[in-house]
Every structure is written in structure tokens, then in C-alpha cells.
mmCIF file with all atom_site columns, C-alpha atoms and ligand atoms in Angstrom:
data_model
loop_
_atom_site.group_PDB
_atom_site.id
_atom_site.type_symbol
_atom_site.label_atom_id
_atom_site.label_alt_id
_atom_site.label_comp_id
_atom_site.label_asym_id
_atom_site.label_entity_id
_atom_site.label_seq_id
_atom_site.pdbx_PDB_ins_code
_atom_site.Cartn_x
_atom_site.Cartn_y
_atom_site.Cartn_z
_atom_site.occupancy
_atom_site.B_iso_or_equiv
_atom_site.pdbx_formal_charge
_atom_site.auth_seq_id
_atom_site.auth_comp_id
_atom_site.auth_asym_id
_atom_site.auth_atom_id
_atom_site.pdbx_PDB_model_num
ATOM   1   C CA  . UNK Z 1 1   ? 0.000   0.000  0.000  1.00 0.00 ? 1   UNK Z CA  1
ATOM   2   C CA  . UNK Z 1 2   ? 1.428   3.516  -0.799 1.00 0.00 ? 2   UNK Z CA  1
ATOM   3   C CA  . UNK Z 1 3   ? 1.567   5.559  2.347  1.00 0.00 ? 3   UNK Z CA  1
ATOM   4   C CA  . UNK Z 1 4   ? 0.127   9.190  1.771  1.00 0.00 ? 4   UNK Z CA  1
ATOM   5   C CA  . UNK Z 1 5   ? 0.612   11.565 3.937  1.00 0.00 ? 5   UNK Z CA  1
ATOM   6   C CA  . UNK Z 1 6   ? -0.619  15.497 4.454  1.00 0.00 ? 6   UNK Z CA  1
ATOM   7   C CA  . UNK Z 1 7   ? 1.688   18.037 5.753  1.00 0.00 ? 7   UNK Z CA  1
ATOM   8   C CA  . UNK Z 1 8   ? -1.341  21.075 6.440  1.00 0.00 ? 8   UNK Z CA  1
ATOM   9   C CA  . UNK Z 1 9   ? -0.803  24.599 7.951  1.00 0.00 ? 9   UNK Z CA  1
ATOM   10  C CA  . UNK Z 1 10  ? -0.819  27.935 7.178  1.00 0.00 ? 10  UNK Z CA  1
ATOM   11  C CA  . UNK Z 1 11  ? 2.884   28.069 6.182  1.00 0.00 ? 11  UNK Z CA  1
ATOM   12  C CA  . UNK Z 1 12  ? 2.434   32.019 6.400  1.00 0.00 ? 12  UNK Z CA  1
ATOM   13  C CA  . UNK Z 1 13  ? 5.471   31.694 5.209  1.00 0.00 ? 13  UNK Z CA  1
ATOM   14  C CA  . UNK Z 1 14  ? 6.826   28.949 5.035  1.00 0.00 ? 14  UNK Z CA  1
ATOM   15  C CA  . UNK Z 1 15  ? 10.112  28.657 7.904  1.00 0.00 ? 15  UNK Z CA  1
ATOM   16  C CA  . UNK Z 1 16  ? 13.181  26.227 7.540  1.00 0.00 ? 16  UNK Z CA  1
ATOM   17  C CA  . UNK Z 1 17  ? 11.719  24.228 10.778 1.00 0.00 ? 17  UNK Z CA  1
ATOM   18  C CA  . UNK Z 1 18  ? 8.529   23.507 8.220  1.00 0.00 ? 18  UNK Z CA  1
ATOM   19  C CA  . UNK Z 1 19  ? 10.611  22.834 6.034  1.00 0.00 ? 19  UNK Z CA  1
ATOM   20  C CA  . UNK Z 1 20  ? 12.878  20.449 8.243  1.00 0.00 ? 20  UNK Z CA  1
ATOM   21  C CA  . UNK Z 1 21  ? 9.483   18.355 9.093  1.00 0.00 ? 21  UNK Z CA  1
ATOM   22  C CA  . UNK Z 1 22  ? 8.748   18.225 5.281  1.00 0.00 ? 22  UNK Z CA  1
ATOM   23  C CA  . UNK Z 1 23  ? 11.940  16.841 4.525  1.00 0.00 ? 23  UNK Z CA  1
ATOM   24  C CA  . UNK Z 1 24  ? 11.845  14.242 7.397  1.00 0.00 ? 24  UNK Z CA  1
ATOM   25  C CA  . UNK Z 1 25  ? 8.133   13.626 6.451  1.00 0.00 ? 25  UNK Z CA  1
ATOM   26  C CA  . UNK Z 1 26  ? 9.494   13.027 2.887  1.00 0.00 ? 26  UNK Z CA  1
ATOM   27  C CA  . UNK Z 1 27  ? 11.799  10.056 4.326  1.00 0.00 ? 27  UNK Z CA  1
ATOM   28  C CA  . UNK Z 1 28  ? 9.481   7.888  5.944  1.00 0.00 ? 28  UNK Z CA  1
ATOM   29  C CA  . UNK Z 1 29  ? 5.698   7.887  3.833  1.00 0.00 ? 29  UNK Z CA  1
ATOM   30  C CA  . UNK Z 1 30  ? 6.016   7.471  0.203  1.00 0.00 ? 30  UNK Z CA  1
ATOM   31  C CA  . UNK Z 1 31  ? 4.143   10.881 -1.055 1.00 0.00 ? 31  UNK Z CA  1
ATOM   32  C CA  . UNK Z 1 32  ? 3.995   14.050 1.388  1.00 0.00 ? 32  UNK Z CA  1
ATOM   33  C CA  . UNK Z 1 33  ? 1.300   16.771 0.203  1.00 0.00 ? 33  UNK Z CA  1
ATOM   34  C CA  . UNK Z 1 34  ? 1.995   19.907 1.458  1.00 0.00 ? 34  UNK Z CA  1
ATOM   35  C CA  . UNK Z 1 35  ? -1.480  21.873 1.701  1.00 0.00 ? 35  UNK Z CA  1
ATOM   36  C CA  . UNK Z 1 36  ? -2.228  25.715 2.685  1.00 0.00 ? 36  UNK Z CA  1
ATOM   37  C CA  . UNK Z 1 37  ? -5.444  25.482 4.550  1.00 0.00 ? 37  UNK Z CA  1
ATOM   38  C CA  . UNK Z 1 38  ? -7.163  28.427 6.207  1.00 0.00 ? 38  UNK Z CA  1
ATOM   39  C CA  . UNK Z 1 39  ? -6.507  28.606 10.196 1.00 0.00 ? 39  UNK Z CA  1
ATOM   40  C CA  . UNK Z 1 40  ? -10.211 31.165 11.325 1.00 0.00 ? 40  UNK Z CA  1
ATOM   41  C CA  . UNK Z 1 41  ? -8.198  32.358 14.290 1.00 0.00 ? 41  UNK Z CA  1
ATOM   42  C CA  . UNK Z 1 42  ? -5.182  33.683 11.684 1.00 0.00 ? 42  UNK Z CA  1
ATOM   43  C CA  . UNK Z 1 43  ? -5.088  36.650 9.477  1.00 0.00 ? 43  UNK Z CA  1
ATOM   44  C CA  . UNK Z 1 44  ? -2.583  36.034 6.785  1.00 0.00 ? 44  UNK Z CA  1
ATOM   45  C CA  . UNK Z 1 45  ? 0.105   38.489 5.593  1.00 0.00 ? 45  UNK Z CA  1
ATOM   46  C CA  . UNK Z 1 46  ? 0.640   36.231 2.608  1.00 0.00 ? 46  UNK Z CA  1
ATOM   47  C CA  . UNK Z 1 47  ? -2.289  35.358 -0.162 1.00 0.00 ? 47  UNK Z CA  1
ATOM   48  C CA  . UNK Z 1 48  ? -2.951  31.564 0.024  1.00 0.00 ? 48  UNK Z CA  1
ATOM   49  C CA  . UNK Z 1 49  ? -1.383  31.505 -3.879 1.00 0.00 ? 49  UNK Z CA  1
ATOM   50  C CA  . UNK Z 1 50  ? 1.794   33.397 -2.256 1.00 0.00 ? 50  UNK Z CA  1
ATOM   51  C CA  . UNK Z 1 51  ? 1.985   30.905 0.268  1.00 0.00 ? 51  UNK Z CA  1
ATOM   52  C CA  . UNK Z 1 52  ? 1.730   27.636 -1.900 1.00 0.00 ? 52  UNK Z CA  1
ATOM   53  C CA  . UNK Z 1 53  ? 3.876   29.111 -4.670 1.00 0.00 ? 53  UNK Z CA  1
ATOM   54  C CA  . UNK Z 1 54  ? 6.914   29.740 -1.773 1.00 0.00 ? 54  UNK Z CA  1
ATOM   55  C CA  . UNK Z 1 55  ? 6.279   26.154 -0.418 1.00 0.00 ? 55  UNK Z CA  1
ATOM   56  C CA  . UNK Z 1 56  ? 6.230   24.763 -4.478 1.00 0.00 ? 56  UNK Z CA  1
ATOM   57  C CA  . UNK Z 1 57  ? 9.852   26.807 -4.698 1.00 0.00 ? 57  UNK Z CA  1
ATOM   58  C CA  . UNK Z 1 58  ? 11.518  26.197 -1.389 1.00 0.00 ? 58  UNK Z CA  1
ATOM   59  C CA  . UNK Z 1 59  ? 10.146  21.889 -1.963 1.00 0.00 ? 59  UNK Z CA  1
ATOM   60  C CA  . UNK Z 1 60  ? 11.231  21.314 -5.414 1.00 0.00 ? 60  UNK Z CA  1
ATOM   61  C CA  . UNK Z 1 61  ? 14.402  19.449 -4.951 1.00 0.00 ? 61  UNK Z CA  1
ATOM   62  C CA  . UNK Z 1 62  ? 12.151  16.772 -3.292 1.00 0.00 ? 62  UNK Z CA  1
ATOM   63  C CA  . UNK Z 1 63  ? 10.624  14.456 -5.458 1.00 0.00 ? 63  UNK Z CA  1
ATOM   64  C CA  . UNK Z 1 64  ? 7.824   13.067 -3.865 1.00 0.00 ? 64  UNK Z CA  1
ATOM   65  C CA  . UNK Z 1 65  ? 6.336   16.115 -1.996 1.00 0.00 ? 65  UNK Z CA  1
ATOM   66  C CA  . UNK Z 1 66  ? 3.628   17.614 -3.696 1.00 0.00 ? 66  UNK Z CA  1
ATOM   67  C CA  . UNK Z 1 67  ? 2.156   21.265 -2.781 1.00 0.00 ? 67  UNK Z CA  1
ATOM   68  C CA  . UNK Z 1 68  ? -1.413  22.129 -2.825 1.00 0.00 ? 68  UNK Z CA  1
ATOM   69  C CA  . UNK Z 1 69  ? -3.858  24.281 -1.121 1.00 0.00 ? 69  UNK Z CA  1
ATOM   70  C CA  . UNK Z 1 70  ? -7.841  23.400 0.212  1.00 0.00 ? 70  UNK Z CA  1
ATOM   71  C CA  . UNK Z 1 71  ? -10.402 26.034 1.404  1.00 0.00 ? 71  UNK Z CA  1
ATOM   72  C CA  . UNK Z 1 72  ? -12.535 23.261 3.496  1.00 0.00 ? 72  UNK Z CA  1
ATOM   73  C CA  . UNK Z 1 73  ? -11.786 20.714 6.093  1.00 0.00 ? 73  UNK Z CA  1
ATOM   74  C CA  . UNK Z 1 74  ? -8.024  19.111 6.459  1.00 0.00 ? 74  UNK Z CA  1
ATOM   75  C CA  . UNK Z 1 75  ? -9.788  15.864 6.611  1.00 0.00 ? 75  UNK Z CA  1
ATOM   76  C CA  . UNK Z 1 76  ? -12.249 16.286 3.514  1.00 0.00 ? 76  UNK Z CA  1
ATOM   77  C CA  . UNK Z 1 77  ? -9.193  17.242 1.650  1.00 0.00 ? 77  UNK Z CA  1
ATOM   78  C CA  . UNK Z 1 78  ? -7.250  14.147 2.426  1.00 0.00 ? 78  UNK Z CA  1
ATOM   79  C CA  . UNK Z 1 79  ? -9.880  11.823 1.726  1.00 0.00 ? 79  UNK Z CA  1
ATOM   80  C CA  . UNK Z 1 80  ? -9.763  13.538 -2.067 1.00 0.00 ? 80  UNK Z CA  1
ATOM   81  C CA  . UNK Z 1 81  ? -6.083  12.359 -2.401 1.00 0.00 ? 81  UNK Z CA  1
ATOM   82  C CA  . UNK Z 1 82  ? -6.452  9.084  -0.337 1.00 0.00 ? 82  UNK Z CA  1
ATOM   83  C CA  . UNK Z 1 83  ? -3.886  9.967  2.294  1.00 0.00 ? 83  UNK Z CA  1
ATOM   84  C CA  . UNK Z 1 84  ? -3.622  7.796  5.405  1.00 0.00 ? 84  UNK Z CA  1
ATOM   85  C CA  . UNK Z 1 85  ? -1.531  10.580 7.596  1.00 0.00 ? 85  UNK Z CA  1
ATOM   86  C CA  . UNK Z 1 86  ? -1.768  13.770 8.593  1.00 0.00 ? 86  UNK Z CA  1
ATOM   87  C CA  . UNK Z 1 87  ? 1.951   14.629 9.996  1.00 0.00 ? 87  UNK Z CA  1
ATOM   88  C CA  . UNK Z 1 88  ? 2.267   17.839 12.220 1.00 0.00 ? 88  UNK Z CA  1
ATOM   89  C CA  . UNK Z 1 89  ? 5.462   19.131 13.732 1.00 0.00 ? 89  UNK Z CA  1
ATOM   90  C CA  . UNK Z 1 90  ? 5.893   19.423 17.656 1.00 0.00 ? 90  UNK Z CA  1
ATOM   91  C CA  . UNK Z 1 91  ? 7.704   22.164 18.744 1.00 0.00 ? 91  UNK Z CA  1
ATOM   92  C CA  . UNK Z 1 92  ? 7.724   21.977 22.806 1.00 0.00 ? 92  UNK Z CA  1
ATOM   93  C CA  . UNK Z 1 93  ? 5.265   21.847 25.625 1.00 0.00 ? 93  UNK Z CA  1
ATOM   94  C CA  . UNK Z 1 94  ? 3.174   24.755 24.444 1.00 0.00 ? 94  UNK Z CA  1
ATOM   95  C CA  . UNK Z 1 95  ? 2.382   23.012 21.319 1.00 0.00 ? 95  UNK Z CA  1
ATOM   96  C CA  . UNK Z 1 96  ? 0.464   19.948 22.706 1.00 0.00 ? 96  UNK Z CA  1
ATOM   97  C CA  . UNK Z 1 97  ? -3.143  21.105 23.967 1.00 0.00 ? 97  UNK Z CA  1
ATOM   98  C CA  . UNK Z 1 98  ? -3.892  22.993 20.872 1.00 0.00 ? 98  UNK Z CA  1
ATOM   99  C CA  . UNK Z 1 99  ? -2.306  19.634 18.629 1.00 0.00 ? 99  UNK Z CA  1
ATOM   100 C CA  . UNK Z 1 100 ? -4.395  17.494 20.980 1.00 0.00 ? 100 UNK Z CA  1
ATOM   101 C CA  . UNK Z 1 101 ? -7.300  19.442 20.132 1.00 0.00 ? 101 UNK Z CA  1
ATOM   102 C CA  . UNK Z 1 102 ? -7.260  19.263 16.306 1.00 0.00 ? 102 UNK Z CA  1
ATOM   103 C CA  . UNK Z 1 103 ? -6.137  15.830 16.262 1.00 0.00 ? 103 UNK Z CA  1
ATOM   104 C CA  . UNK Z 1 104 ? -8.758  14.534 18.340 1.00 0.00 ? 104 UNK Z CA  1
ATOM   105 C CA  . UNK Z 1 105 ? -11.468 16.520 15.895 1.00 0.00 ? 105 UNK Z CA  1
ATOM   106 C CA  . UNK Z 1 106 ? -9.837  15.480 13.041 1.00 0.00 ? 106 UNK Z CA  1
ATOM   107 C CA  . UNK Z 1 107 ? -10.472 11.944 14.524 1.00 0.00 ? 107 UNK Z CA  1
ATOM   108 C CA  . UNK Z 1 108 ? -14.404 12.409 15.199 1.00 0.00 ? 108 UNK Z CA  1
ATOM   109 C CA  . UNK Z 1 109 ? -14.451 13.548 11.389 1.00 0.00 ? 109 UNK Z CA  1
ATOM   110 C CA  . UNK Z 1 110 ? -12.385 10.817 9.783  1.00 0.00 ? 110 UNK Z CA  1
ATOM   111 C CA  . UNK Z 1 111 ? -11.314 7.833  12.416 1.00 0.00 ? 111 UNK Z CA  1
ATOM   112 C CA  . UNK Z 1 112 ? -9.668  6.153  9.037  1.00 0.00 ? 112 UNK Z CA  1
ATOM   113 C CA  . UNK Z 1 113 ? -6.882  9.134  8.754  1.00 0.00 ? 113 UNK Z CA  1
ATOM   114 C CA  . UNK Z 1 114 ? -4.034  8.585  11.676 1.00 0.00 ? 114 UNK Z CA  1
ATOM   115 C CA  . UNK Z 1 115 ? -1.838  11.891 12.805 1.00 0.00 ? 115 UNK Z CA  1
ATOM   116 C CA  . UNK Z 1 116 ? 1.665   11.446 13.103 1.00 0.00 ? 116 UNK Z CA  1
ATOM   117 C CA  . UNK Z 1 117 ? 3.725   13.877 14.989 1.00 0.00 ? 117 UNK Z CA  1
ATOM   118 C CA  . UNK Z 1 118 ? 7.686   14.694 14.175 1.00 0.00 ? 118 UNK Z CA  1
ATOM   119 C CA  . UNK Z 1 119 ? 9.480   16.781 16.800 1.00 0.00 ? 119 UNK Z CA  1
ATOM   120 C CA  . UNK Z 1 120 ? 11.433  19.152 15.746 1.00 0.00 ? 120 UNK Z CA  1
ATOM   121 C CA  . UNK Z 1 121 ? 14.884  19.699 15.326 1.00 0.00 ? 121 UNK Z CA  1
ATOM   122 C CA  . UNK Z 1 122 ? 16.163  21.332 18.385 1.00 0.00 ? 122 UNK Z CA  1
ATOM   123 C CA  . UNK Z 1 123 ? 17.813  24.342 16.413 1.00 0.00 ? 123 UNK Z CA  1
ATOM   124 C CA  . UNK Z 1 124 ? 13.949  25.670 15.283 1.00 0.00 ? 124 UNK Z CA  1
ATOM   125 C CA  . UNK Z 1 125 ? 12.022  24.832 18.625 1.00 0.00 ? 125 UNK Z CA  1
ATOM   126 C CA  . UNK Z 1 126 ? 11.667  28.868 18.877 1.00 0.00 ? 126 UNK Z CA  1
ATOM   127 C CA  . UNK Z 1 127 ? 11.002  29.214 15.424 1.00 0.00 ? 127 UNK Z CA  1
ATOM   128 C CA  . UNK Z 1 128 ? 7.211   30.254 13.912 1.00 0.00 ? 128 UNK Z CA  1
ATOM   129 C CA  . UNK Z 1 129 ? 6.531   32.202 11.309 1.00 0.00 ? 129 UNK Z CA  1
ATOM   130 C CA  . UNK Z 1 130 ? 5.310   34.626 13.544 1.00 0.00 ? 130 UNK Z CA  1
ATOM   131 C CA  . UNK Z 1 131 ? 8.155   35.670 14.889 1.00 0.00 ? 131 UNK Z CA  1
ATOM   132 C CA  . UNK Z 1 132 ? 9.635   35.348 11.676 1.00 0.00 ? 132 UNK Z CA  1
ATOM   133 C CA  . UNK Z 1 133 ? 7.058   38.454 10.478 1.00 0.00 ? 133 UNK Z CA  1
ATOM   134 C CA  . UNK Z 1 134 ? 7.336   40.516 13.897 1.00 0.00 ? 134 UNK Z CA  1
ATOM   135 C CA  . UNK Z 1 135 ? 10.768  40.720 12.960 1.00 0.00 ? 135 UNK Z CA  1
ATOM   136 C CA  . UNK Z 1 136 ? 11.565  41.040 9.535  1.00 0.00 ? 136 UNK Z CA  1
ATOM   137 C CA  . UNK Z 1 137 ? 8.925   44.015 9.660  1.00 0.00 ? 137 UNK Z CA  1
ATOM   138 C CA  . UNK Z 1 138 ? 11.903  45.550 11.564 1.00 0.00 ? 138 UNK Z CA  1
ATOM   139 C CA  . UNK Z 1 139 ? 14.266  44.356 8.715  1.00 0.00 ? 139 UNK Z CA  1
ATOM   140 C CA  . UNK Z 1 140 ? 16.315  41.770 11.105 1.00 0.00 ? 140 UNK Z CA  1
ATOM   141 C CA  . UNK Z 1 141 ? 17.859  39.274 10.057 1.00 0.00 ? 141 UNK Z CA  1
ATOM   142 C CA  . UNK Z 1 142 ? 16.415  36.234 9.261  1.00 0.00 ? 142 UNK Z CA  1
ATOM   143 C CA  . UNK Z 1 143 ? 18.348  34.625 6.765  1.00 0.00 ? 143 UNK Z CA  1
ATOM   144 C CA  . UNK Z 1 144 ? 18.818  31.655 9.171  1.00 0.00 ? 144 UNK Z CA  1
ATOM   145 C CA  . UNK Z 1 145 ? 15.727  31.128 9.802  1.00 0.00 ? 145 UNK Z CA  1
ATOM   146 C CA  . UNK Z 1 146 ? 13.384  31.141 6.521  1.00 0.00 ? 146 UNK Z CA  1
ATOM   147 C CA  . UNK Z 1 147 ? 15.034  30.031 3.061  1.00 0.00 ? 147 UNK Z CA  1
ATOM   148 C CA  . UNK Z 1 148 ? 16.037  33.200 0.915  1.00 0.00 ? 148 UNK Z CA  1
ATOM   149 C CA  . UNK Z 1 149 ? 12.732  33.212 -1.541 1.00 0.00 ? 149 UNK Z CA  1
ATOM   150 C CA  . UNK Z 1 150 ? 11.180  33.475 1.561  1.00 0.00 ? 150 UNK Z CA  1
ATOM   151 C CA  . UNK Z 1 151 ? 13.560  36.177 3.014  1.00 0.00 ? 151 UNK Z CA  1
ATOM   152 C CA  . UNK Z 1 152 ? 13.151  37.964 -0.561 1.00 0.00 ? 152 UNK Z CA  1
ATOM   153 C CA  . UNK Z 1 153 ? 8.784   37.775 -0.625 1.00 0.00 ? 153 UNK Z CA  1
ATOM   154 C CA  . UNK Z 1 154 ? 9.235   39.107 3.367  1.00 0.00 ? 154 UNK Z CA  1
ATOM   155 C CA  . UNK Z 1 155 ? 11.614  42.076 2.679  1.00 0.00 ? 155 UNK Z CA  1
ATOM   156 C CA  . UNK Z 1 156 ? 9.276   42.713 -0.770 1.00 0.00 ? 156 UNK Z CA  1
ATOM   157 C CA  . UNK Z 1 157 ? 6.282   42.802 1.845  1.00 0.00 ? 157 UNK Z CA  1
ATOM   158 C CA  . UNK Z 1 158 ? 7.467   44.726 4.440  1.00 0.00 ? 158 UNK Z CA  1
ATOM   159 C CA  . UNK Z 1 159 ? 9.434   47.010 1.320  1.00 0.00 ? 159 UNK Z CA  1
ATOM   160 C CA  . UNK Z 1 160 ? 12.733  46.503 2.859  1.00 0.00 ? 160 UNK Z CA  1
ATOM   161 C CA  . UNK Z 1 161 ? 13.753  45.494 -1.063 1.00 0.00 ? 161 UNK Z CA  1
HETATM 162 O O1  . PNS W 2 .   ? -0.140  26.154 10.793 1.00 0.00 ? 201 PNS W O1  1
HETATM 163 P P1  . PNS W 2 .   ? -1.397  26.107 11.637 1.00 0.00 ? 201 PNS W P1  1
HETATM 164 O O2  . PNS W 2 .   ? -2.102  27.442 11.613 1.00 0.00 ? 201 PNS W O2  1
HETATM 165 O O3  . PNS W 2 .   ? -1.139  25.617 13.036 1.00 0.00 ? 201 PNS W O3  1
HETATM 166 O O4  . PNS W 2 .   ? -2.355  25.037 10.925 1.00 0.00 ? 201 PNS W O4  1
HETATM 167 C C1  . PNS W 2 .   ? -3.670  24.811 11.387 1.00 0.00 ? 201 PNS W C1  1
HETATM 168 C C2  . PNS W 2 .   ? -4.524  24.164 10.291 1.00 0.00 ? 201 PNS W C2  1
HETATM 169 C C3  . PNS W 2 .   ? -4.541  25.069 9.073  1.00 0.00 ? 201 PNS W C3  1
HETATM 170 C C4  . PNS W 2 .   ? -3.922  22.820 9.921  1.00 0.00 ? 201 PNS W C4  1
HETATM 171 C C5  . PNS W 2 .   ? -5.962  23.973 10.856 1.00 0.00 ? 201 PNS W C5  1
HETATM 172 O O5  . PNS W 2 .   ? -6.480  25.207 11.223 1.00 0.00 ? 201 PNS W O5  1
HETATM 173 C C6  . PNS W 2 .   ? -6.888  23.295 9.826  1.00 0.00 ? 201 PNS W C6  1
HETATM 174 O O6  . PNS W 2 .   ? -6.831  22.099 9.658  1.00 0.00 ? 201 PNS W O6  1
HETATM 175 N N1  . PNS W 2 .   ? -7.714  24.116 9.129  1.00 0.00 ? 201 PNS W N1  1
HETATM 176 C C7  . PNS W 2 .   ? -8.637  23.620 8.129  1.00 0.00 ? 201 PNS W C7  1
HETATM 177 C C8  . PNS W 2 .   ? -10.045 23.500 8.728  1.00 0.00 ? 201 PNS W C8  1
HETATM 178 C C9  . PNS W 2 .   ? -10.181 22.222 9.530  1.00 0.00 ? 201 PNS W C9  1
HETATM 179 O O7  . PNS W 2 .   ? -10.066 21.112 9.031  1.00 0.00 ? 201 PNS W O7  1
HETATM 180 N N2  . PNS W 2 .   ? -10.490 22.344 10.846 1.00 0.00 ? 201 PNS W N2  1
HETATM 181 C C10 . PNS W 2 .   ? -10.686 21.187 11.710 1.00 0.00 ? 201 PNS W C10 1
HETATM 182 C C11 . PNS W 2 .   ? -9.470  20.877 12.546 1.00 0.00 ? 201 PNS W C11 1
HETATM 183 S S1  . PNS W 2 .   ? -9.252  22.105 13.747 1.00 0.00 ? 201 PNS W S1  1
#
């Protein structure tokens, strides 16, 4: 059986710890879709065709992830591509209740798709991509912590460029 896994968020931008889950995701189940879905308690800086066209760029060199983006329910989108996984990234403590929550609804919808969690790498447990905008408004620099298309869409954004 093929495994098929979705990677969802609001990658508003995308970050290099997204990224570093993708990549890991990528090892272990044999497709990876990344999708932009809409998060109600968010507003994003990025359109959701800015945000899935910086994933596309920033994923290319790896062959089976595919980018996409869904304005409905994470699990009625992964029933349309027959995934079996929904991986999510754990940053620390902080992250569980609210993963908890959204895994165990995701579960009431769709008992058939299983969430897998991937920590992540030590060196991005600070890292969201809200702090990534609070301070490249300022024009810091972030160049270690998104990849440069990113860095390049944020200063263009903030017209820093
Ligand atoms: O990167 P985020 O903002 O933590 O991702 C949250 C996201 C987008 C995955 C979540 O809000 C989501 O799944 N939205 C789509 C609507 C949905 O399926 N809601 C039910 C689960 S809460």
C-alpha cells in the first residue's frame, strides 16, 4: 500500500523548521502533500497563492512532496487524495493542547486518517513564522531562519527590497 501523507498549515510563510518536518516527512511515507489550509483564528500576511507558490519553490528538490492548497476541512481534503496521515510538527510543551485538540477533531471527522507527529529539530524549537514576520517588519535578520525566496517575498512585503 502507498503511504500518503498530508503536511497542512498555514505556512504564512513557510520557515526552515517547516521545512525540516517536510523533509523528514518526505523520508518515511512514500508521497507528502503539502497543503495551505485556512486557520479562522489567523489573518494572513501572505495570499494563500503566495503561500503555496513559496512552499512549491523552497520543496522542489524533493521528489515526492507535492504542494497544494484546500479552502474546506483538512480531513475532507485528504480523503480527495487518499492519504492515510496527517503529519504535524511538535515544537515543545506549548504546542500539545492545541495539537491534541485538532487531532482529536480530526479523529471524530475521519477515524480512518491517523496523525503522526515529528518533533522538531532542536535548532527551530523557537522558530514560527510569527516571529519570523514581527521581525523582519523591523528588517532583522532572518536569513537563518526562513530560506532566501522566503527572506526575498518578506523584505518585498514589508518594502525593505
Ligand atoms: O499552521 P497552523 O495554523 O497551526 O495550521 C492549522 C490548520 C490550518 C492545519 C488547521 O487550522 C486546519 O486544519 N484548518 C482547516 C479547517 C479544519 O479542518 N479544521 C478542523 C481541525 S481544527
Amino acid at each position: 500500500m502507498t503511504s500518503i501523507a498530508v503536511c497542512p498549515g498555514s505556512f504564512d510563510p513557510v520557515t526552515n523548521g517547516h521545512l525540516d518536518i517536510i523533509r523528514r516527512g518526505a523520508k518515511v511515507f512514500d508521497e507528502v502533500y503539502v497543503v495551505v489550509l485556512s486557520n479562522s483564528s489567523k489573518k494572513p500576511l501572505f495570499s494563500t497563492d503566495e503561500r503555496t507558490e513559496l512552499i512549491r519553490k523552497v520543496t522542489k528538490d524533493i521528489k515526492n512532496v507535492k504542494v497544494d492548497s484546500f479552502n474546506g476541512l483538512l480531513v475532507d481534503y485528504a480523503k480527495s487524495i487518499h492519504a492515510n496521515a496527517i503529519i504535524r510538527g511538535l515544537r515543545a510543551v506549548s504546542d500539545f493542547e492545541y495539537e491534541m485538540q485538532i487531532t482529536s477533531m480530526n479523529r471524530v471527522l475521519n477515524e480512518n486518517i491517523e496523525t503522526f507527529f515529528i518533533m522538531t529539530n532542536n535548532q527551530y524549537s523557537f522558530l514560527s513564522s510569527s516571529i519570523v514576520k514581527e521581525v523582519a517588519k523591523y528588517n532583522a535578520d532572518i536569513s537563518e531562519l526562513v530560506p532566501w525566496e522566503v527572506e526575498k517575498a518578506l523584505k518585498k512585503k514589508f518594502h525593505h527590497d
